[in-house]
PDB file of C-alpha atoms in Angstrom:
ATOM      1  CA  UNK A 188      98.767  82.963  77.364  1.00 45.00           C
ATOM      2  CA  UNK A 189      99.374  86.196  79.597  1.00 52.00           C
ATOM      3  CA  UNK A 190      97.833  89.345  78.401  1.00 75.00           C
ATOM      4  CA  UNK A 191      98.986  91.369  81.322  1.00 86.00           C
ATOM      5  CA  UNK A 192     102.512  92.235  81.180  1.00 92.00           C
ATOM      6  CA  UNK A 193     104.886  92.875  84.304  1.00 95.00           C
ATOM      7  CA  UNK A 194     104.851  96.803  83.647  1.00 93.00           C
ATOM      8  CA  UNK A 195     101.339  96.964  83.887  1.00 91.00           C
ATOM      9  CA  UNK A 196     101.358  94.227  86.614  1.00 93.00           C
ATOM     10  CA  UNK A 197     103.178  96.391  88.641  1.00 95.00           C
ATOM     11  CA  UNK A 198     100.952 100.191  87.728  1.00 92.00           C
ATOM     12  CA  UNK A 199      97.878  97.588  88.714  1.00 92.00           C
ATOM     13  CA  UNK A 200      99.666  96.450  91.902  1.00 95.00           C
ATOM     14  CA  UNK A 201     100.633 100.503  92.861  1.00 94.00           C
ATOM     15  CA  UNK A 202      97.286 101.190  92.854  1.00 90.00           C
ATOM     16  CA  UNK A 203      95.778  98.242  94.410  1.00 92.00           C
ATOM     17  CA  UNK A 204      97.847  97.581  97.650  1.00 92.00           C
ATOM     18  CA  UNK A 205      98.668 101.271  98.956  1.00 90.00           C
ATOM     19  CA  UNK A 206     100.218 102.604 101.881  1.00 84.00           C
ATOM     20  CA  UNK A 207      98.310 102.198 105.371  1.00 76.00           C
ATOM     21  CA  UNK A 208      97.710 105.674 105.091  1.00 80.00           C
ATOM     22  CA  UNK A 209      96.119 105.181 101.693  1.00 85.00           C
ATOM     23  CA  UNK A 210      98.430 106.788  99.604  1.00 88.00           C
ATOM     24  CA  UNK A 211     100.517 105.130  96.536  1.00 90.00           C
ATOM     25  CA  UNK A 212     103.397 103.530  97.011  1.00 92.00           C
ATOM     26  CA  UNK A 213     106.066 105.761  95.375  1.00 93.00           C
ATOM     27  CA  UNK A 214     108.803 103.872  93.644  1.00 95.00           C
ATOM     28  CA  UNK A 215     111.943 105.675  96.358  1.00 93.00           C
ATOM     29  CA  UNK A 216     109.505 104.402  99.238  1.00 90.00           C
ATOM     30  CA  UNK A 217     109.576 101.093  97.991  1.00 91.00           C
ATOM     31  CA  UNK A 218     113.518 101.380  97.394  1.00 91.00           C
ATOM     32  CA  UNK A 219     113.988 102.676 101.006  1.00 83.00           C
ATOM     33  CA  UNK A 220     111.974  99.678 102.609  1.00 82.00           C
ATOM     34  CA  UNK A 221     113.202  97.106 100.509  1.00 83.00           C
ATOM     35  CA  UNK A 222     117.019  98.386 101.092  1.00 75.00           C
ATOM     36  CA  UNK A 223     117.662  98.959  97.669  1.00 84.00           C
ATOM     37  CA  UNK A 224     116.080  95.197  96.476  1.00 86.00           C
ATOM     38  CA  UNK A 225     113.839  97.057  94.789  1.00 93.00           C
ATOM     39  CA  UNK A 226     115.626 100.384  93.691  1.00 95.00           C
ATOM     40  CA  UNK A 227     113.952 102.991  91.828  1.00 95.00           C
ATOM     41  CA  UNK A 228     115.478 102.865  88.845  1.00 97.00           C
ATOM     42  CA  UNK A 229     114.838  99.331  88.480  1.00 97.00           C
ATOM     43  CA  UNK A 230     110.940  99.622  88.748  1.00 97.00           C
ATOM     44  CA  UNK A 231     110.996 102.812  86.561  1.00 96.00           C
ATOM     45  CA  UNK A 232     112.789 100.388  83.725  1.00 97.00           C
ATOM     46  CA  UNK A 233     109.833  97.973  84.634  1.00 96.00           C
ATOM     47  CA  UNK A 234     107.627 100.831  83.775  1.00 93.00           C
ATOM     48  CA  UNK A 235     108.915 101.703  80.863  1.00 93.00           C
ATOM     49  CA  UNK A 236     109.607  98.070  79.346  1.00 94.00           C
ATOM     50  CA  UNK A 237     113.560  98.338  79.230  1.00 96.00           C
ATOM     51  CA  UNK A 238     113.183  95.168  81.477  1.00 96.00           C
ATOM     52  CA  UNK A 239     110.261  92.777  80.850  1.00 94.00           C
ATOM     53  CA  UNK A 240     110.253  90.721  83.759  1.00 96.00           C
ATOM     54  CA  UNK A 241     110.274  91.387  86.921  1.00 97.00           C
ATOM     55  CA  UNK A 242     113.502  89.464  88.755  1.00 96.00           C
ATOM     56  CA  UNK A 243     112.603  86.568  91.842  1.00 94.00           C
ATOM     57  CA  UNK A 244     114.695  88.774  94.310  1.00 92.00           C
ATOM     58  CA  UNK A 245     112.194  91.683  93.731  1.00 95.00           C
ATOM     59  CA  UNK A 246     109.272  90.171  93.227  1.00 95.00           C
ATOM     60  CA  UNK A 247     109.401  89.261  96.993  1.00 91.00           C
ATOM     61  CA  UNK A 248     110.782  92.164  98.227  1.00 90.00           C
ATOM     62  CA  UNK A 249     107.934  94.138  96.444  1.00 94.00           C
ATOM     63  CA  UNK A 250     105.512  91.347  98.147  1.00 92.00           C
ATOM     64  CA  UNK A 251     106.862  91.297 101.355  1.00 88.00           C
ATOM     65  CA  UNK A 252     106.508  95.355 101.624  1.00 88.00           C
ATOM     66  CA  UNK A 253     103.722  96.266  99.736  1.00 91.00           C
ATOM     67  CA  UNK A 254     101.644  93.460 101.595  1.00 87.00           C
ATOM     68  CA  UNK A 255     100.656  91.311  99.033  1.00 92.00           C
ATOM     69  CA  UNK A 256     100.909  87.853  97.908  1.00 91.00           C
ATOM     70  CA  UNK A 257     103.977  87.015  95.485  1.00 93.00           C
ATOM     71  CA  UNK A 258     101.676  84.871  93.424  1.00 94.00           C
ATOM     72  CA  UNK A 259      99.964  87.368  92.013  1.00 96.00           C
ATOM     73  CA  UNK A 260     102.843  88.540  90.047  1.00 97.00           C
ATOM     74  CA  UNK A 261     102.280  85.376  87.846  1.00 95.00           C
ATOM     75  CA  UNK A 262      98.807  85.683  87.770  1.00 94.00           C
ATOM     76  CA  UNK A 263      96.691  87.659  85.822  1.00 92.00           C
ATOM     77  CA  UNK A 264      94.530  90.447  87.419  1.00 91.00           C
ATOM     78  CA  UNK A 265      90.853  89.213  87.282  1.00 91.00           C
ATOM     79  CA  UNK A 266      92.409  86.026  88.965  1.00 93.00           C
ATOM     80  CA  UNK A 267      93.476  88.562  92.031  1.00 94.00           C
ATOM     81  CA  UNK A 268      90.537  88.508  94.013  1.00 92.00           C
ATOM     82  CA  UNK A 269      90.430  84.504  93.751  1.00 93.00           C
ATOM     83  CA  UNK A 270      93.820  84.172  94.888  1.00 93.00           C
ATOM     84  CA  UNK A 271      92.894  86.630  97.899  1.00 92.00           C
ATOM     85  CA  UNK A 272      90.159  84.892  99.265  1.00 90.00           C
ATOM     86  CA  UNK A 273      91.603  81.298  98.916  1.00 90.00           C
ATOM     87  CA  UNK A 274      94.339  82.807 101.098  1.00 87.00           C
ATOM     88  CA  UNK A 275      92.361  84.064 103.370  1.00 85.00           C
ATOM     89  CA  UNK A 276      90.063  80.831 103.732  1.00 86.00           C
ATOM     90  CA  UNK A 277      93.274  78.836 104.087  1.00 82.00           C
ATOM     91  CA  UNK A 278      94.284  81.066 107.282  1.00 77.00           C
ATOM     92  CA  UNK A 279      90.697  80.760 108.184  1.00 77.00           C
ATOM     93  CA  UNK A 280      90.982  76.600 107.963  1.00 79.00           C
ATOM     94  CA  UNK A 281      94.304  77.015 109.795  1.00 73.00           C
ATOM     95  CA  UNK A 282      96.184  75.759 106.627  1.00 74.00           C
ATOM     96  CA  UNK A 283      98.399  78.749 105.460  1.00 70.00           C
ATOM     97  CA  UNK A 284     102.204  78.569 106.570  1.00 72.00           C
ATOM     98  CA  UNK A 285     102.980  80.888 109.245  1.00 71.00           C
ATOM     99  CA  UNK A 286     104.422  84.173 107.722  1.00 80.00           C
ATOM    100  CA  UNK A 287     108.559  84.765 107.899  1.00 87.00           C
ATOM    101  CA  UNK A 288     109.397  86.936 110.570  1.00 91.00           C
ATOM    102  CA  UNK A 289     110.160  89.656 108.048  1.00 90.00           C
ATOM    103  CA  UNK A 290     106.421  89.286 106.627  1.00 88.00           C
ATOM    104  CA  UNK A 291     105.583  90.189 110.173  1.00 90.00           C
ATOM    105  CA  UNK A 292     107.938  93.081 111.027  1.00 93.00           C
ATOM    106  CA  UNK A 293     107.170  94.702 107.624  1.00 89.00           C
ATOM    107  CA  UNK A 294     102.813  94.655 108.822  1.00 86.00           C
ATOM    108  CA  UNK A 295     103.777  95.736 112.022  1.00 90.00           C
ATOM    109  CA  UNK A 296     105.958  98.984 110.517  1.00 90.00           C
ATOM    110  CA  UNK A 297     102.897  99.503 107.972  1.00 84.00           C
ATOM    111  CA  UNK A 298     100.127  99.969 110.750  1.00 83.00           C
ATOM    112  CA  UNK A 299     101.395 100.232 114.111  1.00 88.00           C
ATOM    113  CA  UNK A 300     102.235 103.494 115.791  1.00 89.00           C
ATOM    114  CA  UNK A 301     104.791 105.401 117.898  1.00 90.00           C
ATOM    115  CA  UNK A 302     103.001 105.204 121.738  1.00 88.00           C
ATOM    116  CA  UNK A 303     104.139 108.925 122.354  1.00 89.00           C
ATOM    117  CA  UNK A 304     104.118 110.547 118.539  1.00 89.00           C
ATOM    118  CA  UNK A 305     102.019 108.091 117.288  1.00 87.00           C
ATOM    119  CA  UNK A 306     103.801 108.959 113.719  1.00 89.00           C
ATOM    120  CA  UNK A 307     105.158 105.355 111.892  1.00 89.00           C
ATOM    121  CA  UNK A 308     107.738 103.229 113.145  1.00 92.00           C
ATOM    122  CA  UNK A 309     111.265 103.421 112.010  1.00 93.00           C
ATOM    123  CA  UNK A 310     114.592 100.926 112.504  1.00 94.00           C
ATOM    124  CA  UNK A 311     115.756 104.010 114.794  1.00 95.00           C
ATOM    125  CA  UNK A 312     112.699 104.156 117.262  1.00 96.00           C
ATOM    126  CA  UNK A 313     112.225 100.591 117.393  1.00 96.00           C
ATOM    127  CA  UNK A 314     116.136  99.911 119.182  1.00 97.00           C
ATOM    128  CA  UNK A 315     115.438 103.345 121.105  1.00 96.00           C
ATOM    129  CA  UNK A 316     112.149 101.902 122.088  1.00 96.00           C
ATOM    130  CA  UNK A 317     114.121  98.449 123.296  1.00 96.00           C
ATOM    131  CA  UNK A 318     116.272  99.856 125.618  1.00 94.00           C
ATOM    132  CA  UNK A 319     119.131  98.209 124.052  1.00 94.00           C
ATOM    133  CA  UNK A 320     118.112  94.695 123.832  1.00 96.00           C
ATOM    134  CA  UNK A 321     118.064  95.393 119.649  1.00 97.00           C
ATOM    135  CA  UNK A 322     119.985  97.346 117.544  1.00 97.00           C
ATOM    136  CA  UNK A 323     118.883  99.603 114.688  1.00 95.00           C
ATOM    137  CA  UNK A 324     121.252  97.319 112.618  1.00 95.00           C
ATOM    138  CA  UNK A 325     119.537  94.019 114.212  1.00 96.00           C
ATOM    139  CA  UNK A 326     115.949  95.367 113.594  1.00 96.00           C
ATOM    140  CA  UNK A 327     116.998  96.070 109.838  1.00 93.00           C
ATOM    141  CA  UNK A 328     118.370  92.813 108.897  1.00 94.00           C
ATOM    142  CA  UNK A 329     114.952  91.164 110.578  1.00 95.00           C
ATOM    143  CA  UNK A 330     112.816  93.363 108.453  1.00 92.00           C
ATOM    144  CA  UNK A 331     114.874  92.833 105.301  1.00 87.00           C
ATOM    145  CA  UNK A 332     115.163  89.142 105.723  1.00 87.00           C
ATOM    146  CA  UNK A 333     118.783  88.708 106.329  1.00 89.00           C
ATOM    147  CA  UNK A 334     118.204  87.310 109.436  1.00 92.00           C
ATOM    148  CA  UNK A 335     115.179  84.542 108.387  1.00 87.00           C
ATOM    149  CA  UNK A 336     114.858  82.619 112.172  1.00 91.00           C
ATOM    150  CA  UNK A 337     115.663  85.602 115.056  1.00 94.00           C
ATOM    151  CA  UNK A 338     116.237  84.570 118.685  1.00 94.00           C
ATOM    152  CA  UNK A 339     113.298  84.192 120.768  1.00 94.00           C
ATOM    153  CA  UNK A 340     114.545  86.747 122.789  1.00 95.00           C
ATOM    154  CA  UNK A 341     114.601  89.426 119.903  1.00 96.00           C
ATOM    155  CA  UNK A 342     111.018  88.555 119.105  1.00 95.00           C
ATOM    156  CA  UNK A 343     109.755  89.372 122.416  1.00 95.00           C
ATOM    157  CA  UNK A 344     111.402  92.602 122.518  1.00 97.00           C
ATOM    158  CA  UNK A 345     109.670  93.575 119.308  1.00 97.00           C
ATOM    159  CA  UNK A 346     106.478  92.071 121.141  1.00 94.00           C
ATOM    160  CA  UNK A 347     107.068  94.598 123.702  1.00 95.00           C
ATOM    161  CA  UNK A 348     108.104  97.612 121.156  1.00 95.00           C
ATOM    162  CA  UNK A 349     105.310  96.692 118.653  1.00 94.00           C
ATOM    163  CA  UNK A 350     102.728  95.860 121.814  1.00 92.00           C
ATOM    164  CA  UNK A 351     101.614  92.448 120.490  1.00 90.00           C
ATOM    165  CA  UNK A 352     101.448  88.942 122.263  1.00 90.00           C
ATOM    166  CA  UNK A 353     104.113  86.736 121.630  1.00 89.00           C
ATOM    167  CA  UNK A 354     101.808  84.647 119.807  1.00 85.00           C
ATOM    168  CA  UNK A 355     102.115  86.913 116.986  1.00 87.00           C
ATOM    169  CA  UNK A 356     105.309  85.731 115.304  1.00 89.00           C
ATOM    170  CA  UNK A 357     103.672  82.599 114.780  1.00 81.00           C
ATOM    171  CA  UNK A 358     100.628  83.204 112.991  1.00 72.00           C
ATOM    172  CA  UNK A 359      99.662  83.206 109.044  1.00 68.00           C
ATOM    173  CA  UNK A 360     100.131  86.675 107.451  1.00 68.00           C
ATOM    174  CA  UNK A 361      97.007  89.115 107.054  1.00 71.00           C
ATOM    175  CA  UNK A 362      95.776  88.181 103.801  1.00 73.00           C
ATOM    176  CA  UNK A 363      94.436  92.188 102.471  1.00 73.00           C
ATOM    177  CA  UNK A 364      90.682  92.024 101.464  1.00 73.00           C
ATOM    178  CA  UNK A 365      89.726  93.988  98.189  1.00 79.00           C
ATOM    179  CA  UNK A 366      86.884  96.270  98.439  1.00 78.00           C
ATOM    180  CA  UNK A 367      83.863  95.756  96.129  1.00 81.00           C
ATOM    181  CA  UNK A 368      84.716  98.008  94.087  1.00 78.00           C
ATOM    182  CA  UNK A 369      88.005  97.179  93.392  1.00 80.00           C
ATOM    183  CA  UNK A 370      87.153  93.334  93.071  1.00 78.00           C
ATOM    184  CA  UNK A 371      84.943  94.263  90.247  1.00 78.00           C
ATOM    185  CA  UNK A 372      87.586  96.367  88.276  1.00 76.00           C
ATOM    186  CA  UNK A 373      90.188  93.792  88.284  1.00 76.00           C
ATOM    187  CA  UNK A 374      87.942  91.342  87.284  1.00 71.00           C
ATOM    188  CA  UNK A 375      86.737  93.545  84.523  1.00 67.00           C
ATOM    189  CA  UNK A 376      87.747  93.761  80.976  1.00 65.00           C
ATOM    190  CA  UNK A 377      91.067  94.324  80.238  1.00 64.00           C
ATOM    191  CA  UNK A 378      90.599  97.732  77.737  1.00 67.00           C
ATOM    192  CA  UNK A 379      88.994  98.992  80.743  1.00 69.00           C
ATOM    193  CA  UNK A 380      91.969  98.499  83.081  1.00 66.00           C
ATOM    194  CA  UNK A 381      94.535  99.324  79.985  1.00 65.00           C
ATOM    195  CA  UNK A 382      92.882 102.825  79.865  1.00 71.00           C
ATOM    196  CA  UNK A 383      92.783 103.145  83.417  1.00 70.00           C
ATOM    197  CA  UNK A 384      96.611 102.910  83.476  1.00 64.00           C
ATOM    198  CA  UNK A 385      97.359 105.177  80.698  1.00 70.00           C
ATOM    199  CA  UNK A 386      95.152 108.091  82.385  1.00 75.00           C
ATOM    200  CA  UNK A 387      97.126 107.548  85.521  1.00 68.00           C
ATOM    201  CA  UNK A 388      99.823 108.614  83.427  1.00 70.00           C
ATOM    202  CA  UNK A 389      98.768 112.365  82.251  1.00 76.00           C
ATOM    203  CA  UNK A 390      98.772 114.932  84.742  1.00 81.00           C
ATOM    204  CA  UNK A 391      96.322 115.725  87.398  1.00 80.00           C
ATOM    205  CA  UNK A 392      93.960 118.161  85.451  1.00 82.00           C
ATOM    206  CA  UNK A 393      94.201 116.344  82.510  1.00 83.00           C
ATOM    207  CA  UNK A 394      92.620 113.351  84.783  1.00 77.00           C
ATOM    208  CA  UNK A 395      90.147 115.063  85.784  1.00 80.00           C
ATOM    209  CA  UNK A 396      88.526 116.436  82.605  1.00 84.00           C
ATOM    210  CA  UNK A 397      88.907 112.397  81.281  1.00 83.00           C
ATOM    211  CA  UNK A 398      86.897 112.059  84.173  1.00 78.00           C
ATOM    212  CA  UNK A 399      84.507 114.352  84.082  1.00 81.00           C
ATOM    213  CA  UNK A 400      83.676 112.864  80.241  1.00 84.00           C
ATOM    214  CA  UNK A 401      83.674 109.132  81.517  1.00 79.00           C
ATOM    215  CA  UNK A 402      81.220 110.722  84.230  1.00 81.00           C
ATOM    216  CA  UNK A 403      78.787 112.599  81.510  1.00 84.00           C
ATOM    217  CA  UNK A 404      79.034 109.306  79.586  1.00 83.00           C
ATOM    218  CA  UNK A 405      78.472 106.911  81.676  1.00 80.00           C
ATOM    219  CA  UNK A 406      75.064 109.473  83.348  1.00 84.00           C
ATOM    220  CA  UNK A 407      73.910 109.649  79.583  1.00 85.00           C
ATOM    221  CA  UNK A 408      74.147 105.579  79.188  1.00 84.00           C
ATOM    222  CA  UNK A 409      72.394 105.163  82.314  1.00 84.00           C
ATOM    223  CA  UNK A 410      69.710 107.430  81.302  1.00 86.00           C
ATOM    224  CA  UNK A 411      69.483 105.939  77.841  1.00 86.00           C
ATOM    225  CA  UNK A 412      69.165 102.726  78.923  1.00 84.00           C
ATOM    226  CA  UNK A 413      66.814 103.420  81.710  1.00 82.00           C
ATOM    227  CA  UNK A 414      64.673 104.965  78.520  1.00 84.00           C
ATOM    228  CA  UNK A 415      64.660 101.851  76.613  1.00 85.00           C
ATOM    229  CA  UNK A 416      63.708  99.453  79.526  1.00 81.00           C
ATOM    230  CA  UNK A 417      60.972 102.009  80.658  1.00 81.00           C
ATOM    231  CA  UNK A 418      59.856 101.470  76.424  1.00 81.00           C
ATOM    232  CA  UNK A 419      60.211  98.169  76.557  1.00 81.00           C
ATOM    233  CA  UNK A 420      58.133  96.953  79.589  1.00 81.00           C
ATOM    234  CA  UNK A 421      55.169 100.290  78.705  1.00 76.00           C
ATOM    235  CA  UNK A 422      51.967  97.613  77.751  1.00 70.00           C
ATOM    236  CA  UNK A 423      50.939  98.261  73.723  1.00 64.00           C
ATOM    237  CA  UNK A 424      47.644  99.042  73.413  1.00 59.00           C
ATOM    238  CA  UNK A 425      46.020  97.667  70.116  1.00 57.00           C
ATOM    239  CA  UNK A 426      44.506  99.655  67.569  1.00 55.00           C
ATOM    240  CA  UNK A 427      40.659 100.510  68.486  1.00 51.00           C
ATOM    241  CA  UNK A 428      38.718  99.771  65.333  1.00 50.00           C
ATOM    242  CA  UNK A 429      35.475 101.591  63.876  1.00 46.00           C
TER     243      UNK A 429
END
């Protein structure tokens, strides 16, 4: 039975598979690069449990942008960093499906870089960048998903835009890697990542005295416990007798 619902699913997901520059995802950004799949409004009503589920047609979209797997929107979060590494031992074993073209586009627009303003990517530079052989219109609908099987022709012009081999539109999708850290929270109890969420909630200097307290709390546990295993192993020394 679930214990995770879909509106803290998706705070857990947020927070877990950011921007490339490290940031959170905010809900317009998501709106913007899933044309409106995933509008704003709709994940704020996620948020605030008007709608309980989260609908097929934005599950993927969130996926497909965001840069994780789908799955995990049915799974619970200590089963994330399972479902990760399976992945990535699949595309290790050369057994994971080869990524849609829009999977691929969508990595590309998260990490590569503009050769002369090395800013992001848009639809715009990419068909200025092509010198006409794509559209801005033509490199949206690949991105989106609307067009599921493009031309070779187009794909080698993104090659050339993007600067990656051909080779590239036929390979499994980068499966992202937790960090230790992270692996460890989500497999952690579920209070733990409950109160996490709600403190993401208050504002930022209210954060930061809760933090502050967890930090005192957790020192002073540390210490305490340090205490009692220092008491524990400390050799008794029996009573001398007259």
């Amino acid at each position: 039975m679930p214990t995770t619902d879909d509106a803290d699913r998706l705070e857990l997901l947020l927070e877990t598979f950011r921007r490339a520059d490290g940031e959170r995802w905010a809900l317009r950004e998501i709106e913007a690069a899933t044309a409106e799949q995933a509008s704003a409004s709709y994940l704020s009503s996620i948020r605030a449990r008007r709608i309980k589920r989260v609908g097929p047609r934005q599950r993927e979209a969130t996926a497909r942008v965001m840069g994780f797997p789908v799955e995990l929107w049915d799974a619970e979060p200590e089963e994330w960093p399972e479902i990760l590494e399976e992945k990535r031992r699949a595309a290790e074993r050369g057994e994971a499906p080869p990524a849609s073209a829009a999977e691929l586009l969508e990595d590309l627009f998260r990490y590569a870089r503009h050769p002369l303003t090395r800013a992001p990517f848009t639809e715009r530079s990419v068909a200025e960048l092509s010198g006409g052989d794509l559209t801005e219109e033509e490199v949206r609908d690949i991105r989106q998903g609307k067009v599921t099987d493009p031309p070779e022709d187009k794909l080698l012009t993104l090659s050339d835009v993007f600067q990656v081999p051909a080779s590239y539109w036929y390979r499994p999708r980068t499966v992202p890697a937790l960090d230790e850290e992270t692996a460890r929270f989500l497999s952690g109890p579920n209070r733990l990542r409950a109160l996490h969420m709600r403190i993401l909630d208050l504002p930022q200097d209210q954060r930061d005295e809760i933090g502050d307290k967890i930090e005192e709390l957790v020192d002073r546990a540390r210490r305490q416990a340090a205490t009692n295993e220092e008491r524990r192993q400390r050799p008794e020394h029996p009573s001398e007798h007259a």
